[in-house]
Tab-separated table of C-alpha atoms in Angstrom:
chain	number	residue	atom	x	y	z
A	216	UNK	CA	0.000	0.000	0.000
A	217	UNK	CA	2.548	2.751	0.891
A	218	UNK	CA	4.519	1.601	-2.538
A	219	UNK	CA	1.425	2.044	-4.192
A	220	UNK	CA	1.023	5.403	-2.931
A	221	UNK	CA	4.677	6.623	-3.336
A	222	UNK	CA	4.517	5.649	-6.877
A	223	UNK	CA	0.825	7.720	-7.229
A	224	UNK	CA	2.804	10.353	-5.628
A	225	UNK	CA	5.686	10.525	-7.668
A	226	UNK	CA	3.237	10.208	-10.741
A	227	UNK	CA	1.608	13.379	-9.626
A	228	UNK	CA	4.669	14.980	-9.068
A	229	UNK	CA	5.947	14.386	-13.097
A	230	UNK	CA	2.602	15.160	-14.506
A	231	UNK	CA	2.866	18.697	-12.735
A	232	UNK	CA	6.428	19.357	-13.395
A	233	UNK	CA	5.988	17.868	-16.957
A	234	UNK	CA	2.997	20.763	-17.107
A	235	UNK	CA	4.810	23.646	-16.055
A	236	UNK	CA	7.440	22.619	-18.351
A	237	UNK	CA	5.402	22.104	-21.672
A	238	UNK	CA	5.403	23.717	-24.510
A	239	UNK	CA	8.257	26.468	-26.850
A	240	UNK	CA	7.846	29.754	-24.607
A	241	UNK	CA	8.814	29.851	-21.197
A	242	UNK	CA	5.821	32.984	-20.768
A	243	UNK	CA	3.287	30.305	-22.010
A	244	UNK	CA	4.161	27.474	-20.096
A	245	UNK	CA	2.012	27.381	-17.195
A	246	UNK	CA	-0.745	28.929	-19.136
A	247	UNK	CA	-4.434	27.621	-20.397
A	248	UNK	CA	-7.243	28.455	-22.030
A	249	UNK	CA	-10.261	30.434	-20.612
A	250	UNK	CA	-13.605	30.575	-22.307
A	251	UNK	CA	-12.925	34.382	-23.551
A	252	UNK	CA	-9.820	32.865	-25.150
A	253	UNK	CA	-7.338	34.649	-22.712
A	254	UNK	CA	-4.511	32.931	-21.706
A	255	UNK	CA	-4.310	32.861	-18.134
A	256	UNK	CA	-1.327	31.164	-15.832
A	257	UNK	CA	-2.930	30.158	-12.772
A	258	UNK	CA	-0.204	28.101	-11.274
A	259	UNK	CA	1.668	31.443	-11.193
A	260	UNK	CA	-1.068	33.540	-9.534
A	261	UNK	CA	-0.719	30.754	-6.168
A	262	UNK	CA	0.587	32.666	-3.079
A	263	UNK	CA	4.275	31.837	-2.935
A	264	UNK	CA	3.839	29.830	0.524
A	265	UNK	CA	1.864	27.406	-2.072
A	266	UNK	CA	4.439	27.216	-4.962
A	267	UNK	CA	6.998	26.431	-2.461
A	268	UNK	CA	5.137	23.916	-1.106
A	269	UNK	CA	4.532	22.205	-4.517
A	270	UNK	CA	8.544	22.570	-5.515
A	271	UNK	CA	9.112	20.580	-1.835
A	272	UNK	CA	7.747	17.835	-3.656
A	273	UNK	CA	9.322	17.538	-6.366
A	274	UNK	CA	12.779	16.245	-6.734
A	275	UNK	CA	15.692	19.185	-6.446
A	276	UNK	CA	16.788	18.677	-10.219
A	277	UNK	CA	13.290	19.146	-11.005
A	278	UNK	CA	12.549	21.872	-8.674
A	279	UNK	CA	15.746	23.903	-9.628
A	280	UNK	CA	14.732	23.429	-13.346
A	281	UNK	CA	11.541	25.915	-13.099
A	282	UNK	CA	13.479	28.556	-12.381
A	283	UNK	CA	13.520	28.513	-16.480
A	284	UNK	CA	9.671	28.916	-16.895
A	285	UNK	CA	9.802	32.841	-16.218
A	286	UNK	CA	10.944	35.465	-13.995
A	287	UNK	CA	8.223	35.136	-11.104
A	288	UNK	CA	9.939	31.585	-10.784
A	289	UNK	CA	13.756	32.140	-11.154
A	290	UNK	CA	14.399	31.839	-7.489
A	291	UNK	CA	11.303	30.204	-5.910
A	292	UNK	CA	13.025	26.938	-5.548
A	293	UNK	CA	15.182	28.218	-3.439
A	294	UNK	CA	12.553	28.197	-0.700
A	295	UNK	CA	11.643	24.651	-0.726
A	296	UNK	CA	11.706	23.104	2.622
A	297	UNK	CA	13.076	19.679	1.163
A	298	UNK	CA	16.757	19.321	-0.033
A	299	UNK	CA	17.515	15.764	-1.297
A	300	UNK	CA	21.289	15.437	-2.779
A	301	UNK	CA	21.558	11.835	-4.014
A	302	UNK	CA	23.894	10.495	-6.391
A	303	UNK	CA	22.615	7.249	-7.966
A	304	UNK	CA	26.502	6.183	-9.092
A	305	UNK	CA	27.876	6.848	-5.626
A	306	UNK	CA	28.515	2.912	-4.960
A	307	UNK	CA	30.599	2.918	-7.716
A	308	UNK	CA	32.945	6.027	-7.402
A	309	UNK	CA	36.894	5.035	-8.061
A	310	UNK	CA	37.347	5.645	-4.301
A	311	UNK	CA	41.505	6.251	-4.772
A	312	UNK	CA	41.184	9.539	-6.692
A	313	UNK	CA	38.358	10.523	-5.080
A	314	UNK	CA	39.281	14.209	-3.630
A	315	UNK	CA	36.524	16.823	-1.803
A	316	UNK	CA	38.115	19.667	-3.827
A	317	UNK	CA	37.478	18.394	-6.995
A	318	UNK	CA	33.828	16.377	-6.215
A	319	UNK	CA	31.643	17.638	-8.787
A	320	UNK	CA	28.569	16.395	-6.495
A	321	UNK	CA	30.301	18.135	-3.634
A	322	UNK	CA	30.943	21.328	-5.298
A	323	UNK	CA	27.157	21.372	-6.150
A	324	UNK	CA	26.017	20.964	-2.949
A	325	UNK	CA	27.652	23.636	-1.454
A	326	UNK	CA	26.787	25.993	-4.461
A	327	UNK	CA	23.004	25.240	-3.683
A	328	UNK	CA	23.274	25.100	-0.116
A	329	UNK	CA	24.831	29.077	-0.626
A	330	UNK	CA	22.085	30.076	-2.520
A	331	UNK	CA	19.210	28.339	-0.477
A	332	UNK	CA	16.789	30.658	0.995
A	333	UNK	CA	14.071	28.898	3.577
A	334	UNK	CA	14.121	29.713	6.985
A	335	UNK	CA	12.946	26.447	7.916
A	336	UNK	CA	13.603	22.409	6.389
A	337	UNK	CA	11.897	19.561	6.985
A	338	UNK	CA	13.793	16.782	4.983
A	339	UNK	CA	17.774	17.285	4.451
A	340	UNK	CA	19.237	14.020	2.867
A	341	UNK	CA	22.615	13.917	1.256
A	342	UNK	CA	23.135	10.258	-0.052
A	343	UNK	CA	27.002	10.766	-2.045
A	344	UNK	CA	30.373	9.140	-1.998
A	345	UNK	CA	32.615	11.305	0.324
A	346	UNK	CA	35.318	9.747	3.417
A	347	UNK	CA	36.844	11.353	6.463
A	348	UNK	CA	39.125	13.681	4.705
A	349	UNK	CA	36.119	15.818	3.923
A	350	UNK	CA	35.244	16.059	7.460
A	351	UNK	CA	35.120	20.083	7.102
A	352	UNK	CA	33.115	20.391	4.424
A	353	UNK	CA	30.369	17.630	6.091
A	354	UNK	CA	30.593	20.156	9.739
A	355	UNK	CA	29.645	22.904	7.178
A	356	UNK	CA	26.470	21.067	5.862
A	357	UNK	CA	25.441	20.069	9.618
A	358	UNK	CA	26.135	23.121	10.728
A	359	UNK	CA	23.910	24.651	8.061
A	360	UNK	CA	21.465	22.261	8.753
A	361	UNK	CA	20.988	23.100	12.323
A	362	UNK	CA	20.921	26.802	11.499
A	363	UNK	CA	17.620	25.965	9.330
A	364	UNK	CA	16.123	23.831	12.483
A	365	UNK	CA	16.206	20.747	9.974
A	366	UNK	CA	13.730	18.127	10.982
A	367	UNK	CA	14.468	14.878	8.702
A	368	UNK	CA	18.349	14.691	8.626
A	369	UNK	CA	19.230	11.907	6.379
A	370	UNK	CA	23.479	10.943	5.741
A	371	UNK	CA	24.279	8.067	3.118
A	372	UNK	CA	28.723	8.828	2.786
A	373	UNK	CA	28.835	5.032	0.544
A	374	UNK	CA	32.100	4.488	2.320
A	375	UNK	CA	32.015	1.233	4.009
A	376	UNK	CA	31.038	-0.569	0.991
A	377	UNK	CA	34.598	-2.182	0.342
A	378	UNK	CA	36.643	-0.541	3.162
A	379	UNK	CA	35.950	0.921	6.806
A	380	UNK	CA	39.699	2.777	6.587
A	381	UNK	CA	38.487	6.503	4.841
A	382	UNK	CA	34.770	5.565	6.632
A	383	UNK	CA	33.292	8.661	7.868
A	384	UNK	CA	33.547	9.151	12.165
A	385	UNK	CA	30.357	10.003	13.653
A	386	UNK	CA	32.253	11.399	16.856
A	387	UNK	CA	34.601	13.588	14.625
A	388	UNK	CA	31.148	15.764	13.606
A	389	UNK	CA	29.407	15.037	16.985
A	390	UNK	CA	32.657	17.501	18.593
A	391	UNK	CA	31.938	20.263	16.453
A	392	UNK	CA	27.930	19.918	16.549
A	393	UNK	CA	25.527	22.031	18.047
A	394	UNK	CA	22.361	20.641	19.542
A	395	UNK	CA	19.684	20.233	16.718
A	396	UNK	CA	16.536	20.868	18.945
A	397	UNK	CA	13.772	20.488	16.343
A	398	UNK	CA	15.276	17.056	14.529
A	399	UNK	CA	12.525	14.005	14.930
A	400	UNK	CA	14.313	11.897	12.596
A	401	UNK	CA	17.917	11.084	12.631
A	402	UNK	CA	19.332	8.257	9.337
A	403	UNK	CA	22.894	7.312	9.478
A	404	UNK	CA	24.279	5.093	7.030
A	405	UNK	CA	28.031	3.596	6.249
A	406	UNK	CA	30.142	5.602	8.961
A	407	UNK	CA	31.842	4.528	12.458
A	408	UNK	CA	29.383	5.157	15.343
A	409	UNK	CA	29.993	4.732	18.735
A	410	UNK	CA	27.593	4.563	21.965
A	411	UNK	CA	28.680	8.284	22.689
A	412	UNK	CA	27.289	9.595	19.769
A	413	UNK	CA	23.615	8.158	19.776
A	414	UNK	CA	23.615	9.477	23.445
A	415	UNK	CA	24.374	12.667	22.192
A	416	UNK	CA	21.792	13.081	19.888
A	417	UNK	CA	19.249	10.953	22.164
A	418	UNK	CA	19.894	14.060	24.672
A	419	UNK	CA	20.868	17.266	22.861
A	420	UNK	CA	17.383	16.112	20.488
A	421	UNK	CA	14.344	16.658	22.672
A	422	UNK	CA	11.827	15.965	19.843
A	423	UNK	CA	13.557	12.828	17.897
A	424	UNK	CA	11.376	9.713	17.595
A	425	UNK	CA	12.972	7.955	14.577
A	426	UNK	CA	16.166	6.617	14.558
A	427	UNK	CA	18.028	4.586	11.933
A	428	UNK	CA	21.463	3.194	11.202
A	429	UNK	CA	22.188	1.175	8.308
A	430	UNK	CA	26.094	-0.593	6.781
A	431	UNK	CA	27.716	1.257	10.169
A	432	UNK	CA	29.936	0.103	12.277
A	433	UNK	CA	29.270	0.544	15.848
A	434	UNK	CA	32.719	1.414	18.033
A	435	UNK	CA	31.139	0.466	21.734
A	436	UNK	CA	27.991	-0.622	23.137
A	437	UNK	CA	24.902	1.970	22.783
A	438	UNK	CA	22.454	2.710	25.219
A	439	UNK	CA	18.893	3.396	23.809
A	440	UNK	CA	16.582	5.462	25.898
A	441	UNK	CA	14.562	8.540	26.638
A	442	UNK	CA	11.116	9.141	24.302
A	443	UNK	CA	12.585	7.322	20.827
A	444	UNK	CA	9.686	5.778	19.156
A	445	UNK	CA	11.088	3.716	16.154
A	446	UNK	CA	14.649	2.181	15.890
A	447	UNK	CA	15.900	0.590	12.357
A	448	UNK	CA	19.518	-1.090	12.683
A	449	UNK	CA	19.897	-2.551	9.479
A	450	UNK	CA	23.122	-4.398	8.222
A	451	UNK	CA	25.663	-2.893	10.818
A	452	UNK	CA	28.471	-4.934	12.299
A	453	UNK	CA	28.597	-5.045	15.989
A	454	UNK	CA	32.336	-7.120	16.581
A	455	UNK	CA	31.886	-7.297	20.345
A	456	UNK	CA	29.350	-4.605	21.339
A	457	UNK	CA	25.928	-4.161	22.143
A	458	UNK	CA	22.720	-2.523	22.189
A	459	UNK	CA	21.003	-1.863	25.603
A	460	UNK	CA	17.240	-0.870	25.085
A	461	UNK	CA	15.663	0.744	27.870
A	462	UNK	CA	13.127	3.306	26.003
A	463	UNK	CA	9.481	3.411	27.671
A	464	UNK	CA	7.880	4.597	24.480
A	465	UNK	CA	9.989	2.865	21.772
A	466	UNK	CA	6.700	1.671	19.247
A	467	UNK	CA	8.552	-0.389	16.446
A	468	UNK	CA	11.999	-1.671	16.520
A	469	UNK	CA	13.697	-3.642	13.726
A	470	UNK	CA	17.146	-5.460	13.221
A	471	UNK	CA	18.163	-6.813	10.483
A	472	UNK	CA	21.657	-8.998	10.032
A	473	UNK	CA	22.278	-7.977	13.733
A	474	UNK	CA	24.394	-10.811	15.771
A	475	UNK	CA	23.205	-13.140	18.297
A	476	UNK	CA	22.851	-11.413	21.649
A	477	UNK	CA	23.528	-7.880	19.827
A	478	UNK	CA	19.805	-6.430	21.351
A	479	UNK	CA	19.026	-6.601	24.866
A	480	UNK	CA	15.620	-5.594	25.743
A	481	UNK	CA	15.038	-3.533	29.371
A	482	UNK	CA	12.350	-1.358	29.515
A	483	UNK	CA	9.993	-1.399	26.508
A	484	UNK	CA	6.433	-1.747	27.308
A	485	UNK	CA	4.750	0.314	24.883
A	486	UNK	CA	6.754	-2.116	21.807
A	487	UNK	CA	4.150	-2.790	19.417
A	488	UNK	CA	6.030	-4.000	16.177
A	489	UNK	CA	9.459	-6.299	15.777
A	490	UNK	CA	11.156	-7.553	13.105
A	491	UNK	CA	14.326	-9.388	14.448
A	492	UNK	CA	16.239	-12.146	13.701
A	493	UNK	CA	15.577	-14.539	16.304
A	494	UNK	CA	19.410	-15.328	17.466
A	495	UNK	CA	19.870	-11.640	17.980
A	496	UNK	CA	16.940	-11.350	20.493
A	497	UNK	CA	17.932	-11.672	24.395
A	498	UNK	CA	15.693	-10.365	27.097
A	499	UNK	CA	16.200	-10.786	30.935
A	500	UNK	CA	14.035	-13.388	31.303
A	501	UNK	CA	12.195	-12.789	34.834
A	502	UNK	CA	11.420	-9.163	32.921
A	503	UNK	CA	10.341	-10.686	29.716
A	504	UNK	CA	6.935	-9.373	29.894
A	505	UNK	CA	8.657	-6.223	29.046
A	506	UNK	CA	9.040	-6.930	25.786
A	507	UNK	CA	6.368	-8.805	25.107
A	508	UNK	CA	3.312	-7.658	27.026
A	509	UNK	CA	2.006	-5.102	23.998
A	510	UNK	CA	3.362	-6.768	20.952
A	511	UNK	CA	0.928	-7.218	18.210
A	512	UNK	CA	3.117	-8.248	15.243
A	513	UNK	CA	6.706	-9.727	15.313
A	514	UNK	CA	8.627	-10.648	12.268
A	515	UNK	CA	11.354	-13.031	12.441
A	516	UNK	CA	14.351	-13.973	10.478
A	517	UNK	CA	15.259	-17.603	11.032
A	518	UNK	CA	19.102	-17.651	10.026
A	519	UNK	CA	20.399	-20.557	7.171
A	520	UNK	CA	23.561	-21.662	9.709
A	521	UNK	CA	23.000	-23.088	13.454
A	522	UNK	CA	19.236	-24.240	13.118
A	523	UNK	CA	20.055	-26.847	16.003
A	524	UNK	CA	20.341	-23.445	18.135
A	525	UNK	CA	18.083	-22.036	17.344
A	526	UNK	CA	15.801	-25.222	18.173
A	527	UNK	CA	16.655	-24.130	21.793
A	528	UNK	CA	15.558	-20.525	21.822
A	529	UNK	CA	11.788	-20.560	22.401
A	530	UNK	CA	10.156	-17.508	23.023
A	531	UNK	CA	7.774	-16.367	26.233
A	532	UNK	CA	3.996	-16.136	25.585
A	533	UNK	CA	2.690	-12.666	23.687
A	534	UNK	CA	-0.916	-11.979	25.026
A	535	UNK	CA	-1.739	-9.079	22.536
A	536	UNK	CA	-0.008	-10.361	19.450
A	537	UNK	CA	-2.090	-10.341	16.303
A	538	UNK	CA	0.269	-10.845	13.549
A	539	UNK	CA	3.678	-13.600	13.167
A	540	UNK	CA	5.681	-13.548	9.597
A	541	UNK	CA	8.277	-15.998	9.874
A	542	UNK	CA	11.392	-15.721	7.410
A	543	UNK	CA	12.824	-19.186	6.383
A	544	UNK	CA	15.460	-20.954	4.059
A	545	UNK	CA	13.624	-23.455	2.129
A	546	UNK	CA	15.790	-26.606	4.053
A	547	UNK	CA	14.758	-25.298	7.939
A	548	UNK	CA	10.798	-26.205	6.007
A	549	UNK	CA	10.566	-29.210	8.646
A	550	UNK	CA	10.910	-27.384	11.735
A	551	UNK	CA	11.384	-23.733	11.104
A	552	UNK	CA	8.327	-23.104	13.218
A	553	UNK	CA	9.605	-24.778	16.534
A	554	UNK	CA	11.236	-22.195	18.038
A	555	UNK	CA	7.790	-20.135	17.709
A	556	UNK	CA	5.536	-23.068	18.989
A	557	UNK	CA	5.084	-21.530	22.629
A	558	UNK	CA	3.371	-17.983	20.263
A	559	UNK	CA	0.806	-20.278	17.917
A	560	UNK	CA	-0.591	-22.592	21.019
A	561	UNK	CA	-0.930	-20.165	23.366
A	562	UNK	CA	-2.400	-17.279	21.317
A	563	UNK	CA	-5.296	-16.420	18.256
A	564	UNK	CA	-2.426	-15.214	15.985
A	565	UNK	CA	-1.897	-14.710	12.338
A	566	UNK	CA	1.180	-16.915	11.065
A	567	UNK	CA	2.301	-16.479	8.068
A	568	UNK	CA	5.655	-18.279	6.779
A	569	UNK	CA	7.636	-16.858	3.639
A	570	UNK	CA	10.987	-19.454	2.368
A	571	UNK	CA	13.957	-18.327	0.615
């Protein structure tokens, strides 16, 4: 359903751009027919509040590209609320003469960035190769983030895909931060973070609810707490550290690749929605109502090595859960569903098993 309505969205979004765009003369393009036979451009006669409301939703290329269609819009996109700088080659970037000063994608960003007008941004997502060395120029975009009291922050560097040694430090920016008091969503993705630096954003954050880390590295155990609502860990490597959870109004939480033992569950009575893999789950056991006294729908990832292990795990009895999806390799078929036998006899649930 939510694919179905991005795609509507996006749909919507290239029929109006394709409108504004149509047609030889840039006075013209907005423009249609009235029944006197005067031309009339009504997207131009919008309030400006509007227009930049409709350029937030359209992709920054697209956005930057009415600036063309006449005067009244050379700078309006300059006002829209949504900056998203993604490069779809990043992954493959020659990483050894890769330099900051002579990034073309870098160089753009901080053209646009200079010229950007809005007081205020709601999504700021910058999804490009760059490593440590340009640990300046990244301060500079954080830095003008907070200044714009940026409430989606979004950072994809594509530097731990073959090697952690130029990977972008967390802590290195986290030093030279100031407090970004109206972020409620916080995406990291391929850069060293350590247990210091989700604390710091945890506390120096007083309205963050979302938090997600993808292809990091984590440098020493975290500690999750205060009022996050959703936590995404998604394809990090732990080595030997941990994840405490201790957040009373964490809603959905989901792991992905995560080792076993890697989430330990404290205080989380208000979880609602999981989707773990089931070695990586641990829960003191004598508290394990904790975790499960509110679930309603759990999703879990049965590993292809160590099913004899896994045999062993069981899991405590879920009163309110509605919904089970259980992930399996085609060979665990036989007894993929032991481990979850305790859930099905005990409660009216859902279960629905996908193979690989």
């Amino acid at each position: 359903m939510e694919t179905t309505d991005c795609n509507k969205r996006k749909k919507d979004e290239g029929f109006l751009f394709s409108k504004l765009m149509d047609g030889s003369n840039c006075n013209k393009r907005t423009k249609s027919e009235c029944g006197s036979g005067v031309r009339v451009d009504r997207i131009s006669e919008l309030p400006d509040e509007i227009i930049y409301t409709i350029l937030s939703f359209l992709p920054l290329r697209q956005a930057a590209a009415t600036s063309l269609l006449s005067h009244r819009w050379q700078h309006s996109w300059k006002h829209t609320s949504n900056l998203d700088f993604y490069d779809p080659r990043a992954p493959f970037i020659n990483q050894n003469k890769w330099h900051a000063e002579t990034c073309h994608r870098v160089k753009m960003i901080n053209s646009v960035l200079q010229s950007h007008q809005a007081l205020f941004i709601k999504q700021f997502t910058i999804s490009i190769y760059v490593h440590r060395s340009a640990h300046s120029t990244i301060t500079k975009w954080l830095k003008f983030a907070q200044s714009r009291q940026v409430e989606r922050l979004d950072l994809n560097f594509h530097c731990m895909t073959r090697s952690e040694m130029r990977a972008v430090v967390l802590e290195d920016l986290v030093q030279e931060m100031r407090p970004m008091k109206y972020l409620k969503a916080l995406s990291l993705a391929a850069m060293k973070v350590s247990g210091q630096d989700i604390s710091y954003f945890l506390q120096n954050c007083p309205l963050l609810r979302e938090l997600n880390i993808t292809v990091s590295s984590f440098t020493s155990d975290v500690h999750v707490s205060g009022d996050l609502e959703i936590l995404r860990i998604r394809g990090c490597t732990f080595g030997k550290f941990v994840i405490e959870i201790s957040a009373p109004h964490l809603n959905e939480v989901v792991s992905h690749h995560a080792k076993p033992g890697a989430l330990r569950f404290k205080n989380v009575p208000r979880l609602a929605m999981a989707s773990l893999v089931i070695g990586s789950l641990r829960y003191n056991v004598p508290k394990a109502s904790c975790f499960t006294s509110h679930l309603q729908k759990l999703i879990l990832s049965i590993p292809r090595s160590k099913p004899k292990m896994l045999l062993m795990e069981g899991l405590p009895y879920m009163p309110s859960l509605k919904e089970l999806h259980v992930l399996a390799w085609l060979h665990h078929a036989h007894h993929c569903l032991v481990p979850v036998t305790s859930i099905i006899s005990s409660s009216d649930v859902h279960v629905r098993v996908l193979y690989r």
